[in-house]
Each structure stands twice: as C-alpha cells, then as structure tokens.
Amino acid sequence: METDRRGRPRLVESRRPGRSARDEILDAAAELFTTVGYAATSTRRIAESVGIRQASLYHHFAAKDDILDALLAGTVDASLELATDLLGEGGPAAPRLHTLVVADTTQLCGGSWNLGTLYLLPDLRVERFAAFHRRRDELRSHYRTLSDAVIAEHDGPAGAEDLPFRLVEAVINRRADDGDCPPDYPWTTAEAALRVLGCAKGFARMRAQTANRLQARRT
Amino acid sequence: METDRRGRPRLVESRRPGRSARDEILDAAAELFTTVGYAATSTRRIAESVGIRQASLYHHFAAKDDILDALLAGTVDASLELATDLLGEGGPAAPRLHTLVVADTTQLCGGSWNLGTLYLLPDLRVERFAAFHRRRDELRSHYRTLSDAVIAEHDGPAGAEDLPFRLVEAVINRRADDGDCPPDYPWTTAEAALRVLGCAKGFARMRAQTANRLQARRT
C-alpha cells in the first residue's frame, strides 16, 4: 500500500470525492452499503476504502449506524425543507406539487450512490433511526397534503393521494434496474404525479414556473 | 424445546402455514429474510424456526440462495404468465394493462411477507439470480409494450411507458411503511397506471372487465 504521511494522517492519497475526511467517509460508506450491503460492511472496511485509520473514522462517527443515519438524512432534508416552504405558499397546489416532485426526483436521481435502496433494510427498523423515519413521514405527509389539494382542485380520484410520493421514490428502483435515469425523468415524474391526481393539463406553464422557482432557490 | 418425534422427523409441532415442509421452510425464510435480513439469516436459523433439523432443510434446498430464488420466483411467475396471455389477446391495450396491474398489485399486496423488499439487495446482483432478473425484466418489458400501446391509443405523454411497472412495485414501499395496503389499492393503482399514460376515462367498464377476466382465470 502506498503511504504518504506528510500533512494529515492518511495511509494513502485521497481518492474519494468530498471536500473533507467526513465527506470521504460518507462516500465510501455509501458505496459499500449500496454495493456490498449494510450488514456485510464493517467500519474497518470503510476506513480502508477511504485510506484512513479506523481510529480516525471514529473521530467523525462513533458507530456504523451514525454513518447510515447521516446518509439517510441527506436523502430527505433538502426535500423536506422545500416541501415546508411550498406548503406555506398560497395559490393552486398543482404547480407547487410539480416543483416538489421535480426537485425531490432530481435529488434521488443524483448523487454517486443510490441511497434510497437502503430504505427497506430491516436494520432501519430500530429506535436509532426513529428521527429519520419521522422526517421521511413528515415529507410523505406534506406530499399528501399537496396531493389532496390537487385532487380537490381537479375533481380527481379518491385514494390516489399517496401515489405522487410513491412515484418519486420509484426512481430508486429505476436507478437500481438501469444504473441511472433519463435526464428528463424528474419532469416526466412530475407530470405523472399530477395526472394520477386528475390534473392532465397546464404542464408547459408549470414547467416554466418550476424551473424559475428552483433556479431562484439555488441563487 | 418441546419434542415430538412420532411420524415425520420434526423437533416441534408444525407451526407454520403451508401444506408441506417445503412451504413451511419458504414461509420461515420469507419471515426471517424480510424482518432480520438476508445476510443475517442462516439456514440453521431457518430450520430452527420451522422446527426441523438442518439436514432436513438441505433435503429441500441445497443452499440459502436456492430458498431466496424460490421466493423471488413466486413474486413474478404468475404475473409474467398473465402478462404473456394478455399480450397475445387483441383489442385495445388499456383494459389489458388494467387487468395486469390489478392482478400484479393484488399479488404483491398479498402473502404473509413483503418479499419485494428483497429486490434491491446487493446480494441479488450475482449470476445465481440471473434467471430471476431475466424473468422480472421480461415482465417489465411486457408492461412497457402494453404501456406504449396505451400511450399511442390515448395520445399520452412520451417517456411515461415505464411508470405503470413502477407504480405496481411501489406497493412494496407502501406495505413497508404502513404494514399493509388498503383493500382497493390494486384498483386505485390500475387507474393511476392508465392516467399516467394519458388514459383518463372508461374506468367503470375496465373494472368490470378486469373482475370478469380474473374471475375466469381462477375457475
């Protein structure tokens, strides 16, 4: 193993994306959890994959489940913040749901590793991940609130209010099957999310609104 | 441990649903794989859970991955057969896709254990499960063929042809979150699958057709 101990205490040159050792640990763990499996991955192996000592890893994360918790939080936090903002806005619900679906699907399509594949792990059904589950439930609840409003606006089908959230998370399975998603997948998914609620037109205008809204948030 | 060795060689009385030892092994493995995890479950533990000796288990399945393969096959085989039959029928595609979605969603909602949660396991990405992946890909391809035809019939949105398959598999996540699905979920999902393809009416007639078609297959 190549060693270079000048500067910070590393066994090998950095070979991970990430601006900090913490980010590199998260990236290595995300790769191992999604390709080897969570149960089968040890913190020793994560440290080796980053090229740091296990003791250095424990400086950032006390245990493997803390790493998983940080990765899971990264899949819901920005979308939950956006959903909360959108719920606070007035006006018709359809364009707001459109924006949420585009942003959330873009996030789930992006990133180096398909972290959503970890959602269904039995390992997550413990108290340690209660905070993550609460936040994901809150996001789901915001989807339902907006979806119920779209159904009411468009005289849509009863019982469909959970489907937009499901369509968004289905991107996880699409990525798992095909390796990635087509570039327009977030827009296709947003339109589909509205169609299942009975809203089948006005998409050109919503696309423009969503593009503007997300552009404004980035700047 | 209670022992009763009269009759067949069992350590305890049968306590699993299933008409045969093989079915009981499948049921026990399905429970353990979905609640404890595939990697964390040994064949010894499966045998203990059934109340048989490990040697008896090996009489039915040579290895743990054979059990998983049999469970996975049970989640696609009937739907693939139905999809093949429906593709061979003539007439408009929408009612045929409606039938496929209702039957497939009903199957995924049913059963004691949410086996679809195993689809995303890294453990499945090995040659051993190539046959399962081929059959699931074939089912997905049949969904796309019917979906493309519905889009053509209804001048629906381009790029949506993979979404009905995704909506059906989303039932796995719904079950994982809520423990079960509402009784009308297969019908809600079928209507949603058609709406995303641009077909937004004629559902009452399709419901009646689907009910008849599935009834005819059962008898």
Tab-separated table of N, CA, C and O in Angstrom, chain A residues 69-177:
chain	number	residue	atom	x	y	z
A	69	ASP	N	-27.152	6.888	9.332
A	69	ASP	CA	-28.118	7.932	9.669
A	69	ASP	C	-27.809	9.234	8.924
A	69	ASP	O	-28.711	9.900	8.417
A	70	ALA	N	-26.531	9.582	8.841
A	70	ALA	CA	-26.142	10.808	8.123
A	70	ALA	C	-26.461	10.682	6.639
A	70	ALA	O	-26.942	11.637	6.000
A	71	LEU	N	-26.226	9.514	6.068
A	71	LEU	CA	-26.523	9.297	4.644
A	71	LEU	C	-28.019	9.385	4.383
A	71	LEU	O	-28.466	9.992	3.405
A	72	LEU	N	-28.821	8.776	5.257
A	72	LEU	CA	-30.274	8.796	5.085
A	72	LEU	C	-30.809	10.219	5.203
A	72	LEU	O	-31.677	10.633	4.431
A	73	ALA	N	-30.281	10.971	6.173
A	73	ALA	CA	-30.724	12.364	6.350
A	73	ALA	C	-30.499	13.149	5.066
A	73	ALA	O	-31.338	13.966	4.663
A	74	GLY	N	-29.389	12.884	4.398
A	74	GLY	CA	-29.085	13.591	3.155
A	74	GLY	C	-30.085	13.339	2.043
A	74	GLY	O	-30.172	14.118	1.094
A	75	THR	N	-30.878	12.262	2.153
A	75	THR	CA	-31.863	11.961	1.111
A	75	THR	C	-33.224	12.622	1.372
A	75	THR	O	-34.080	12.598	0.486
A	76	VAL	N	-33.438	13.161	2.566
A	76	VAL	CA	-34.755	13.785	2.839
A	76	VAL	C	-34.684	15.256	3.245
A	76	VAL	O	-35.652	15.997	3.036
A	77	ASP	N	-33.561	15.697	3.812
A	77	ASP	CA	-33.546	17.017	4.450
A	77	ASP	C	-33.888	18.164	3.499
A	77	ASP	O	-34.742	18.998	3.818
A	78	ALA	N	-33.251	18.216	2.332
A	78	ALA	CA	-33.499	19.339	1.421
A	78	ALA	C	-34.928	19.304	0.897
A	78	ALA	O	-35.588	20.352	0.780
A	79	SER	N	-35.440	18.103	0.599
A	79	SER	CA	-36.808	17.991	0.079
A	79	SER	C	-37.834	18.365	1.145
A	79	SER	O	-38.864	18.971	0.841
A	80	LEU	N	-37.548	18.007	2.391
A	80	LEU	CA	-38.468	18.362	3.471
A	80	LEU	C	-38.507	19.878	3.664
A	80	LEU	O	-39.582	20.464	3.863
A	81	GLU	N	-37.353	20.510	3.563
A	81	GLU	CA	-37.306	21.974	3.691
A	81	GLU	C	-38.100	22.635	2.557
A	81	GLU	O	-38.895	23.549	2.772
A	82	LEU	N	-37.876	22.144	1.328
A	82	LEU	CA	-38.615	22.692	0.181
A	82	LEU	C	-40.114	22.474	0.342
A	82	LEU	O	-40.923	23.376	0.108
A	83	ALA	N	-40.509	21.261	0.758
A	83	ALA	CA	-41.932	20.947	0.923
A	83	ALA	C	-42.578	21.871	1.949
A	83	ALA	O	-43.703	22.347	1.756
A	84	THR	N	-41.860	22.142	3.032
A	84	THR	CA	-42.386	23.026	4.069
A	84	THR	C	-42.594	24.435	3.508
A	84	THR	O	-43.633	25.064	3.740
A	85	ASP	N	-41.615	24.915	2.742
A	85	ASP	CA	-41.752	26.232	2.114
A	85	ASP	C	-42.942	26.269	1.152
A	85	ASP	O	-43.725	27.225	1.137
A	86	LEU	N	-43.072	25.224	0.344
A	86	LEU	CA	-44.140	25.195	-0.663
A	86	LEU	C	-45.512	25.139	-0.010
A	86	LEU	O	-46.465	25.766	-0.481
A	87	LEU	N	-45.618	24.393	1.105
A	87	LEU	CA	-46.899	24.338	1.824
A	87	LEU	C	-47.283	25.716	2.347
A	87	LEU	O	-48.466	26.041	2.437
A	88	GLY	N	-46.281	26.513	2.695
A	88	GLY	CA	-46.541	27.842	3.239
A	88	GLY	C	-46.962	28.858	2.190
A	88	GLY	O	-47.514	29.911	2.522
A	89	GLU	N	-46.687	28.555	0.924
A	89	GLU	CA	-47.070	29.465	-0.156
A	89	GLU	C	-48.558	29.345	-0.450
A	89	GLU	O	-49.159	28.303	-0.227
A	90	GLY	N	-49.147	30.386	-0.997
A	90	GLY	CA	-50.552	30.320	-1.391
A	90	GLY	C	-50.679	29.864	-2.829
A	90	GLY	O	-49.716	29.415	-3.440
A	91	GLY	N	-51.882	29.983	-3.371
A	91	GLY	CA	-52.095	29.650	-4.780
A	91	GLY	C	-52.439	28.195	-4.983
A	91	GLY	O	-52.487	27.416	-4.029
A	92	PRO	N	-52.693	27.811	-6.231
A	92	PRO	CA	-53.075	26.430	-6.542
A	92	PRO	C	-51.994	25.441	-6.135
A	92	PRO	O	-50.801	25.765	-6.133
A	93	ALA	N	-52.431	24.233	-5.786
A	93	ALA	CA	-51.489	23.231	-5.276
A	93	ALA	C	-50.707	22.547	-6.399
A	93	ALA	O	-49.562	22.123	-6.193
A	94	ALA	N	-51.312	22.424	-7.595
A	94	ALA	CA	-50.675	21.638	-8.660
A	94	ALA	C	-49.265	22.128	-8.986
A	94	ALA	O	-48.329	21.317	-9.027
A	95	PRO	N	-49.062	23.430	-9.221
A	95	PRO	CA	-47.692	23.868	-9.551
A	95	PRO	C	-46.710	23.677	-8.395
A	95	PRO	O	-45.521	23.458	-8.625
A	96	ARG	N	-47.213	23.741	-7.178
A	96	ARG	CA	-46.317	23.535	-6.032
A	96	ARG	C	-45.900	22.063	-5.921
A	96	ARG	O	-44.738	21.750	-5.682
A	97	LEU	N	-46.866	21.167	-6.123
A	97	LEU	CA	-46.515	19.743	-6.112
A	97	LEU	C	-45.551	19.437	-7.266
A	97	LEU	O	-44.602	18.647	-7.113
A	98	HIS	N	-45.781	20.059	-8.412
A	98	HIS	CA	-44.893	19.875	-9.562
A	98	HIS	C	-43.446	20.217	-9.188
A	98	HIS	O	-42.518	19.436	-9.455
A	99	THR	N	-43.271	21.346	-8.534
A	99	THR	CA	-41.920	21.770	-8.131
A	99	THR	C	-41.302	20.775	-7.153
A	99	THR	O	-40.128	20.394	-7.286
A	100	LEU	N	-42.087	20.336	-6.174
A	100	LEU	CA	-41.566	19.396	-5.171
A	100	LEU	C	-41.115	18.089	-5.835
A	100	LEU	O	-40.041	17.562	-5.538
A	101	VAL	N	-41.941	17.593	-6.751
A	101	VAL	CA	-41.598	16.320	-7.401
A	101	VAL	C	-40.334	16.459	-8.249
A	101	VAL	O	-39.452	15.597	-8.209
A	102	VAL	N	-40.223	17.542	-8.999
A	102	VAL	CA	-39.026	17.728	-9.830
A	102	VAL	C	-37.775	17.789	-8.950
A	102	VAL	O	-36.781	17.097	-9.214
A	103	ALA	N	-37.827	18.585	-7.892
A	103	ALA	CA	-36.644	18.747	-7.035
A	103	ALA	C	-36.284	17.445	-6.322
A	103	ALA	O	-35.114	17.039	-6.275
A	104	ASP	N	-37.283	16.767	-5.784
A	104	ASP	CA	-37.035	15.557	-4.999
A	104	ASP	C	-36.540	14.420	-5.910
A	104	ASP	O	-35.600	13.688	-5.567
A	105	THR	N	-37.145	14.297	-7.070
A	105	THR	CA	-36.706	13.248	-8.010
A	105	THR	C	-35.294	13.541	-8.513
A	105	THR	O	-34.472	12.620	-8.634
A	106	THR	N	-35.002	14.804	-8.784
A	106	THR	CA	-33.656	15.181	-9.218
A	106	THR	C	-32.628	14.770	-8.172
A	106	THR	O	-31.568	14.218	-8.490
A	107	GLN	N	-32.961	15.018	-6.922
A	107	GLN	CA	-32.063	14.671	-5.823
A	107	GLN	C	-31.859	13.159	-5.733
A	107	GLN	O	-30.729	12.684	-5.579
A	108	LEU	N	-32.959	12.395	-5.862
A	108	LEU	CA	-32.842	10.936	-5.763
A	108	LEU	C	-32.135	10.336	-6.989
A	108	LEU	O	-31.498	9.293	-6.891
A	109	CYS	N	-32.281	11.001	-8.152
A	109	CYS	CA	-31.565	10.545	-9.355
A	109	CYS	C	-30.082	10.890	-9.265
A	109	CYS	O	-29.256	10.266	-9.932
A	110	GLY	N	-29.746	11.919	-8.503
A	110	GLY	CA	-28.369	12.399	-8.453
A	110	GLY	C	-27.563	11.694	-7.380
A	110	GLY	O	-27.996	10.705	-6.801
A	111	GLY	N	-26.394	12.197	-7.107
A	111	GLY	CA	-25.530	11.561	-6.110
A	111	GLY	C	-24.867	10.340	-6.718
A	111	GLY	O	-25.367	9.745	-7.671
A	112	SER	N	-23.730	9.981	-6.175
A	112	SER	CA	-22.952	8.879	-6.763
A	112	SER	C	-23.583	7.523	-6.497
A	112	SER	O	-23.403	6.582	-7.268
A	113	TRP	N	-24.338	7.400	-5.397
A	113	TRP	CA	-24.838	6.090	-4.981
A	113	TRP	C	-26.332	6.159	-4.753
A	113	TRP	O	-26.848	7.169	-4.291
A	114	ASN	N	-27.013	5.062	-5.043
A	114	ASN	CA	-28.469	5.007	-4.961
A	114	ASN	C	-28.904	4.718	-3.522
A	114	ASN	O	-29.327	3.608	-3.191
A	115	LEU	N	-28.821	5.746	-2.685
A	115	LEU	CA	-29.014	5.550	-1.242
A	115	LEU	C	-30.421	5.097	-0.862
A	115	LEU	O	-30.620	4.479	0.175
A	116	GLY	N	-31.392	5.419	-1.698
A	116	GLY	CA	-32.761	5.006	-1.418
A	116	GLY	C	-32.922	3.495	-1.313
A	116	GLY	O	-33.859	3.015	-0.686
A	117	THR	N	-31.991	2.747	-1.913
A	117	THR	CA	-32.078	1.281	-1.809
A	117	THR	C	-31.927	0.810	-0.362
A	117	THR	O	-32.229	-0.334	-0.050
A	118	LEU	N	-31.456	1.704	0.509
A	118	LEU	CA	-31.280	1.334	1.919
A	118	LEU	C	-32.563	1.488	2.729
A	118	LEU	O	-32.650	1.005	3.853
A	119	TYR	N	-33.571	2.178	2.168
A	119	TYR	CA	-34.788	2.466	2.933
A	119	TYR	C	-35.465	1.208	3.473
A	119	TYR	O	-36.092	1.242	4.524
A	120	LEU	N	-35.420	0.120	2.707
A	120	LEU	CA	-36.201	-1.060	3.073
A	120	LEU	C	-35.435	-2.054	3.939
A	120	LEU	O	-35.938	-3.119	4.271
A	121	LEU	N	-34.216	-1.707	4.333
A	121	LEU	CA	-33.424	-2.618	5.163
A	121	LEU	C	-34.099	-2.885	6.503
A	121	LEU	O	-34.534	-1.949	7.177
A	122	PRO	N	-34.163	-4.154	6.918
A	122	PRO	CA	-34.675	-4.453	8.262
A	122	PRO	C	-33.876	-3.707	9.336
A	122	PRO	O	-34.427	-3.335	10.372
A	123	ASP	N	-32.592	-3.466	9.059
A	123	ASP	CA	-31.727	-2.785	10.035
A	123	ASP	C	-32.240	-1.392	10.416
A	123	ASP	O	-31.840	-0.843	11.438
A	124	LEU	N	-33.086	-0.819	9.563
A	124	LEU	CA	-33.585	0.537	9.848
A	124	LEU	C	-34.737	0.544	10.847
A	124	LEU	O	-35.130	1.599	11.332
A	125	ARG	N	-35.289	-0.644	11.120
A	125	ARG	CA	-36.474	-0.701	11.989
A	125	ARG	C	-36.102	-0.732	13.465
A	125	ARG	O	-36.597	-1.557	14.230
A	126	VAL	N	-35.210	0.161	13.861
A	126	VAL	CA	-34.823	0.243	15.272
A	126	VAL	C	-34.889	1.705	15.694
A	126	VAL	O	-34.866	2.619	14.863
A	127	GLU	N	-34.955	1.891	16.999
A	127	GLU	CA	-35.102	3.225	17.581
A	127	GLU	C	-34.038	4.203	17.068
A	127	GLU	O	-34.293	5.387	16.897
A	128	ARG	N	-32.839	3.671	16.816
A	128	ARG	CA	-31.742	4.531	16.367
A	128	ARG	C	-32.133	5.386	15.155
A	128	ARG	O	-31.638	6.496	14.978
A	129	PHE	N	-33.024	4.849	14.300
A	129	PHE	CA	-33.375	5.565	13.072
A	129	PHE	C	-34.753	6.229	13.159
A	129	PHE	O	-35.324	6.614	12.141
A	130	ALA	N	-35.269	6.360	14.377
A	130	ALA	CA	-36.596	6.950	14.562
A	130	ALA	C	-36.653	8.379	14.012
A	130	ALA	O	-37.649	8.775	13.400
A	131	ALA	N	-35.587	9.145	14.199
A	131	ALA	CA	-35.588	10.537	13.724
A	131	ALA	C	-35.668	10.570	12.200
A	131	ALA	O	-36.428	11.365	11.620
A	132	PHE	N	-34.921	9.690	11.536
A	132	PHE	CA	-35.013	9.625	10.074
A	132	PHE	C	-36.430	9.262	9.642
A	132	PHE	O	-37.003	9.894	8.746
A	133	HIS	N	-37.016	8.251	10.267
A	133	HIS	CA	-38.370	7.840	9.893
A	133	HIS	C	-39.368	8.973	10.095
A	133	HIS	O	-40.266	9.174	9.287
A	134	ARG	N	-39.197	9.723	11.210
A	134	ARG	CA	-40.098	10.848	11.458
A	134	ARG	C	-39.998	11.885	10.341
A	134	ARG	O	-41.001	12.400	9.874
A	135	ARG	N	-38.777	12.173	9.907
A	135	ARG	CA	-38.601	13.190	8.875
A	135	ARG	C	-39.133	12.702	7.520
A	135	ARG	O	-39.749	13.458	6.776
A	136	ARG	N	-38.902	11.425	7.225
A	136	ARG	CA	-39.447	10.900	5.966
A	136	ARG	C	-40.980	10.869	6.031
A	136	ARG	O	-41.655	11.175	5.045
A	137	ASP	N	-41.550	10.509	7.184
A	137	ASP	CA	-43.008	10.531	7.352
A	137	ASP	C	-43.558	11.945	7.171
A	137	ASP	O	-44.644	12.131	6.616
A	138	GLU	N	-42.806	12.929	7.678
A	138	GLU	CA	-43.233	14.320	7.553
A	138	GLU	C	-43.247	14.734	6.077
A	138	GLU	O	-44.184	15.372	5.600
A	139	LEU	N	-42.207	14.322	5.356
A	139	LEU	CA	-42.155	14.616	3.924
A	139	LEU	C	-43.332	13.955	3.205
A	139	LEU	O	-44.029	14.593	2.397
A	140	ARG	N	-43.585	12.690	3.547
A	140	ARG	CA	-44.721	11.977	2.939
A	140	ARG	C	-46.035	12.697	3.246
A	140	ARG	O	-46.902	12.838	2.375
A	141	SER	N	-46.167	13.167	4.469
A	141	SER	CA	-47.380	13.876	4.872
A	141	SER	C	-47.549	15.184	4.086
A	141	SER	O	-48.666	15.542	3.692
A	142	HIS	N	-46.448	15.884	3.828
A	142	HIS	CA	-46.525	17.106	3.020
A	142	HIS	C	-46.957	16.784	1.590
A	142	HIS	O	-47.743	17.524	0.980
A	143	TYR	N	-46.414	15.693	1.048
A	143	TYR	CA	-46.864	15.241	-0.280
A	143	TYR	C	-48.368	15.004	-0.280
A	143	TYR	O	-49.076	15.393	-1.202
A	144	ARG	N	-48.858	14.346	0.772
A	144	ARG	CA	-50.286	14.030	0.817
A	144	ARG	C	-51.133	15.283	0.925
A	144	ARG	O	-52.210	15.361	0.329
A	145	THR	N	-50.674	16.250	1.706
A	145	THR	CA	-51.425	17.498	1.846
A	145	THR	C	-51.556	18.192	0.492
A	145	THR	O	-52.651	18.608	0.089
A	146	LEU	N	-50.433	18.321	-0.214
A	146	LEU	CA	-50.481	18.950	-1.536
A	146	LEU	C	-51.326	18.104	-2.504
A	146	LEU	O	-52.105	18.642	-3.295
A	147	SER	N	-51.182	16.778	-2.421
A	147	SER	CA	-51.907	15.886	-3.340
A	147	SER	C	-53.417	15.950	-3.093
A	147	SER	O	-54.207	15.983	-4.048
A	148	ASP	N	-53.806	15.967	-1.825
A	148	ASP	CA	-55.237	16.116	-1.512
A	148	ASP	C	-55.790	17.411	-2.111
A	148	ASP	O	-56.908	17.435	-2.636
A	149	ALA	N	-54.999	18.476	-2.029
A	149	ALA	CA	-55.447	19.766	-2.569
A	149	ALA	C	-55.576	19.693	-4.093
A	149	ALA	O	-56.513	20.255	-4.675
A	150	VAL	N	-54.649	19.007	-4.751
A	150	VAL	CA	-54.732	18.871	-6.217
A	150	VAL	C	-55.977	18.060	-6.593
A	150	VAL	O	-56.706	18.423	-7.528
A	151	ILE	N	-56.245	16.982	-5.854
A	151	ILE	CA	-57.452	16.181	-6.112
A	151	ILE	C	-58.702	17.049	-5.990
A	151	ILE	O	-59.596	17.007	-6.834
A	152	ALA	N	-58.736	17.880	-4.950
A	152	ALA	CA	-59.889	18.763	-4.746
A	152	ALA	C	-60.000	19.783	-5.885
A	152	ALA	O	-61.091	20.032	-6.406
A	153	GLU	N	-58.863	20.332	-6.311
A	153	GLU	CA	-58.874	21.337	-7.400
A	153	GLU	C	-59.343	20.744	-8.725
A	153	GLU	O	-59.922	21.442	-9.559
A	154	HIS	N	-59.024	19.480	-8.954
A	154	HIS	CA	-59.244	18.885	-10.280
A	154	HIS	C	-60.281	17.774	-10.270
A	154	HIS	O	-60.388	17.035	-11.246
A	155	ASP	N	-61.014	17.653	-9.156
A	155	ASP	CA	-62.036	16.626	-9.052
A	155	ASP	C	-61.442	15.252	-9.389
A	155	ASP	O	-62.005	14.469	-10.148
A	156	GLY	N	-60.286	14.998	-8.815
A	156	GLY	CA	-59.540	13.773	-9.125
A	156	GLY	C	-60.007	12.580	-8.320
A	156	GLY	O	-60.929	12.683	-7.504
A	157	PRO	N	-59.389	11.431	-8.551
A	157	PRO	CA	-59.832	10.180	-7.920
A	157	PRO	C	-59.487	10.106	-6.434
A	157	PRO	O	-58.362	10.429	-6.029
A	158	ALA	N	-60.452	9.660	-5.638
A	158	ALA	CA	-60.195	9.432	-4.216
A	158	ALA	C	-59.199	8.285	-4.058
A	158	ALA	O	-59.163	7.372	-4.870
A	159	GLY	N	-58.375	8.351	-3.041
A	159	GLY	CA	-57.458	7.248	-2.746
A	159	GLY	C	-56.122	7.346	-3.446
A	159	GLY	O	-55.236	6.517	-3.228
A	160	ALA	N	-55.942	8.384	-4.293
A	160	ALA	CA	-54.686	8.488	-5.050
A	160	ALA	C	-53.659	9.380	-4.352
A	160	ALA	O	-52.556	9.565	-4.867
A	161	GLU	N	-53.998	9.909	-3.180
A	161	GLU	CA	-53.181	10.958	-2.574
A	161	GLU	C	-51.789	10.509	-2.129
A	161	GLU	O	-50.904	11.332	-1.914
A	162	ASP	N	-51.580	9.200	-2.007
A	162	ASP	CA	-50.237	8.732	-1.613
A	162	ASP	C	-49.343	8.444	-2.830
A	162	ASP	O	-48.140	8.216	-2.680
A	163	LEU	N	-49.925	8.448	-4.035
A	163	LEU	CA	-49.186	7.972	-5.207
A	163	LEU	C	-48.077	8.905	-5.699
A	163	LEU	O	-47.043	8.407	-6.173
A	164	PRO	N	-48.237	10.228	-5.609
A	164	PRO	CA	-47.094	11.067	-6.027
A	164	PRO	C	-45.815	10.766	-5.232
A	164	PRO	O	-44.739	10.632	-5.816
A	165	PHE	N	-45.932	10.619	-3.929
A	165	PHE	CA	-44.767	10.247	-3.108
A	165	PHE	C	-44.187	8.916	-3.586
A	165	PHE	O	-42.963	8.746	-3.680
A	166	ARG	N	-45.054	7.972	-3.924
A	166	ARG	CA	-44.601	6.646	-4.385
A	166	ARG	C	-43.919	6.742	-5.745
A	166	ARG	O	-42.932	6.051	-5.999
A	167	LEU	N	-44.462	7.576	-6.630
A	167	LEU	CA	-43.840	7.745	-7.951
A	167	LEU	C	-42.433	8.311	-7.814
A	167	LEU	O	-41.515	7.917	-8.531
A	168	VAL	N	-42.267	9.251	-6.887
A	168	VAL	CA	-40.942	9.839	-6.685
A	168	VAL	C	-39.972	8.778	-6.177
A	168	VAL	O	-38.870	8.619	-6.716
A	169	GLU	N	-40.386	8.023	-5.166
A	169	GLU	CA	-39.461	7.021	-4.629
A	169	GLU	C	-39.213	5.875	-5.617
A	169	GLU	O	-38.208	5.173	-5.511
A	170	ALA	N	-40.100	5.724	-6.589
A	170	ALA	CA	-39.906	4.661	-7.591
A	170	ALA	C	-38.654	4.904	-8.429
A	170	ALA	O	-38.141	3.991	-9.074
A	171	VAL	N	-38.152	6.129	-8.412
A	171	VAL	CA	-36.909	6.436	-9.116
A	171	VAL	C	-35.755	5.596	-8.560
A	171	VAL	O	-34.792	5.283	-9.269
A	172	ILE	N	-35.879	5.217	-7.298
A	172	ILE	CA	-34.849	4.373	-6.667
A	172	ILE	C	-34.773	3.029	-7.389
A	172	ILE	O	-33.685	2.520	-7.688
A	173	ASN	N	-35.944	2.455	-7.696
A	173	ASN	CA	-35.978	1.168	-8.388
A	173	ASN	C	-35.513	1.305	-9.831
A	173	ASN	O	-34.819	0.439	-10.358
A	174	ARG	N	-35.898	2.420	-10.468
A	174	ARG	CA	-35.452	2.649	-11.841
A	174	ARG	C	-33.928	2.719	-11.916
A	174	ARG	O	-33.303	2.114	-12.779
A	175	ARG	N	-33.327	3.471	-10.988
A	175	ARG	CA	-31.860	3.552	-10.947
A	175	ARG	C	-31.247	2.195	-10.690
A	175	ARG	O	-30.225	1.831	-11.256
A	176	ALA	N	-31.859	1.443	-9.764
A	176	ALA	CA	-31.317	0.124	-9.431
A	176	ALA	C	-31.350	-0.794	-10.650
A	176	ALA	O	-30.443	-1.585	-10.875
A	177	ASP	N	-32.397	-0.662	-11.466
A	177	ASP	CA	-32.526	-1.528	-12.642
A	177	ASP	C	-31.616	-1.090	-13.790
A	177	ASP	O	-31.023	-1.928	-14.458
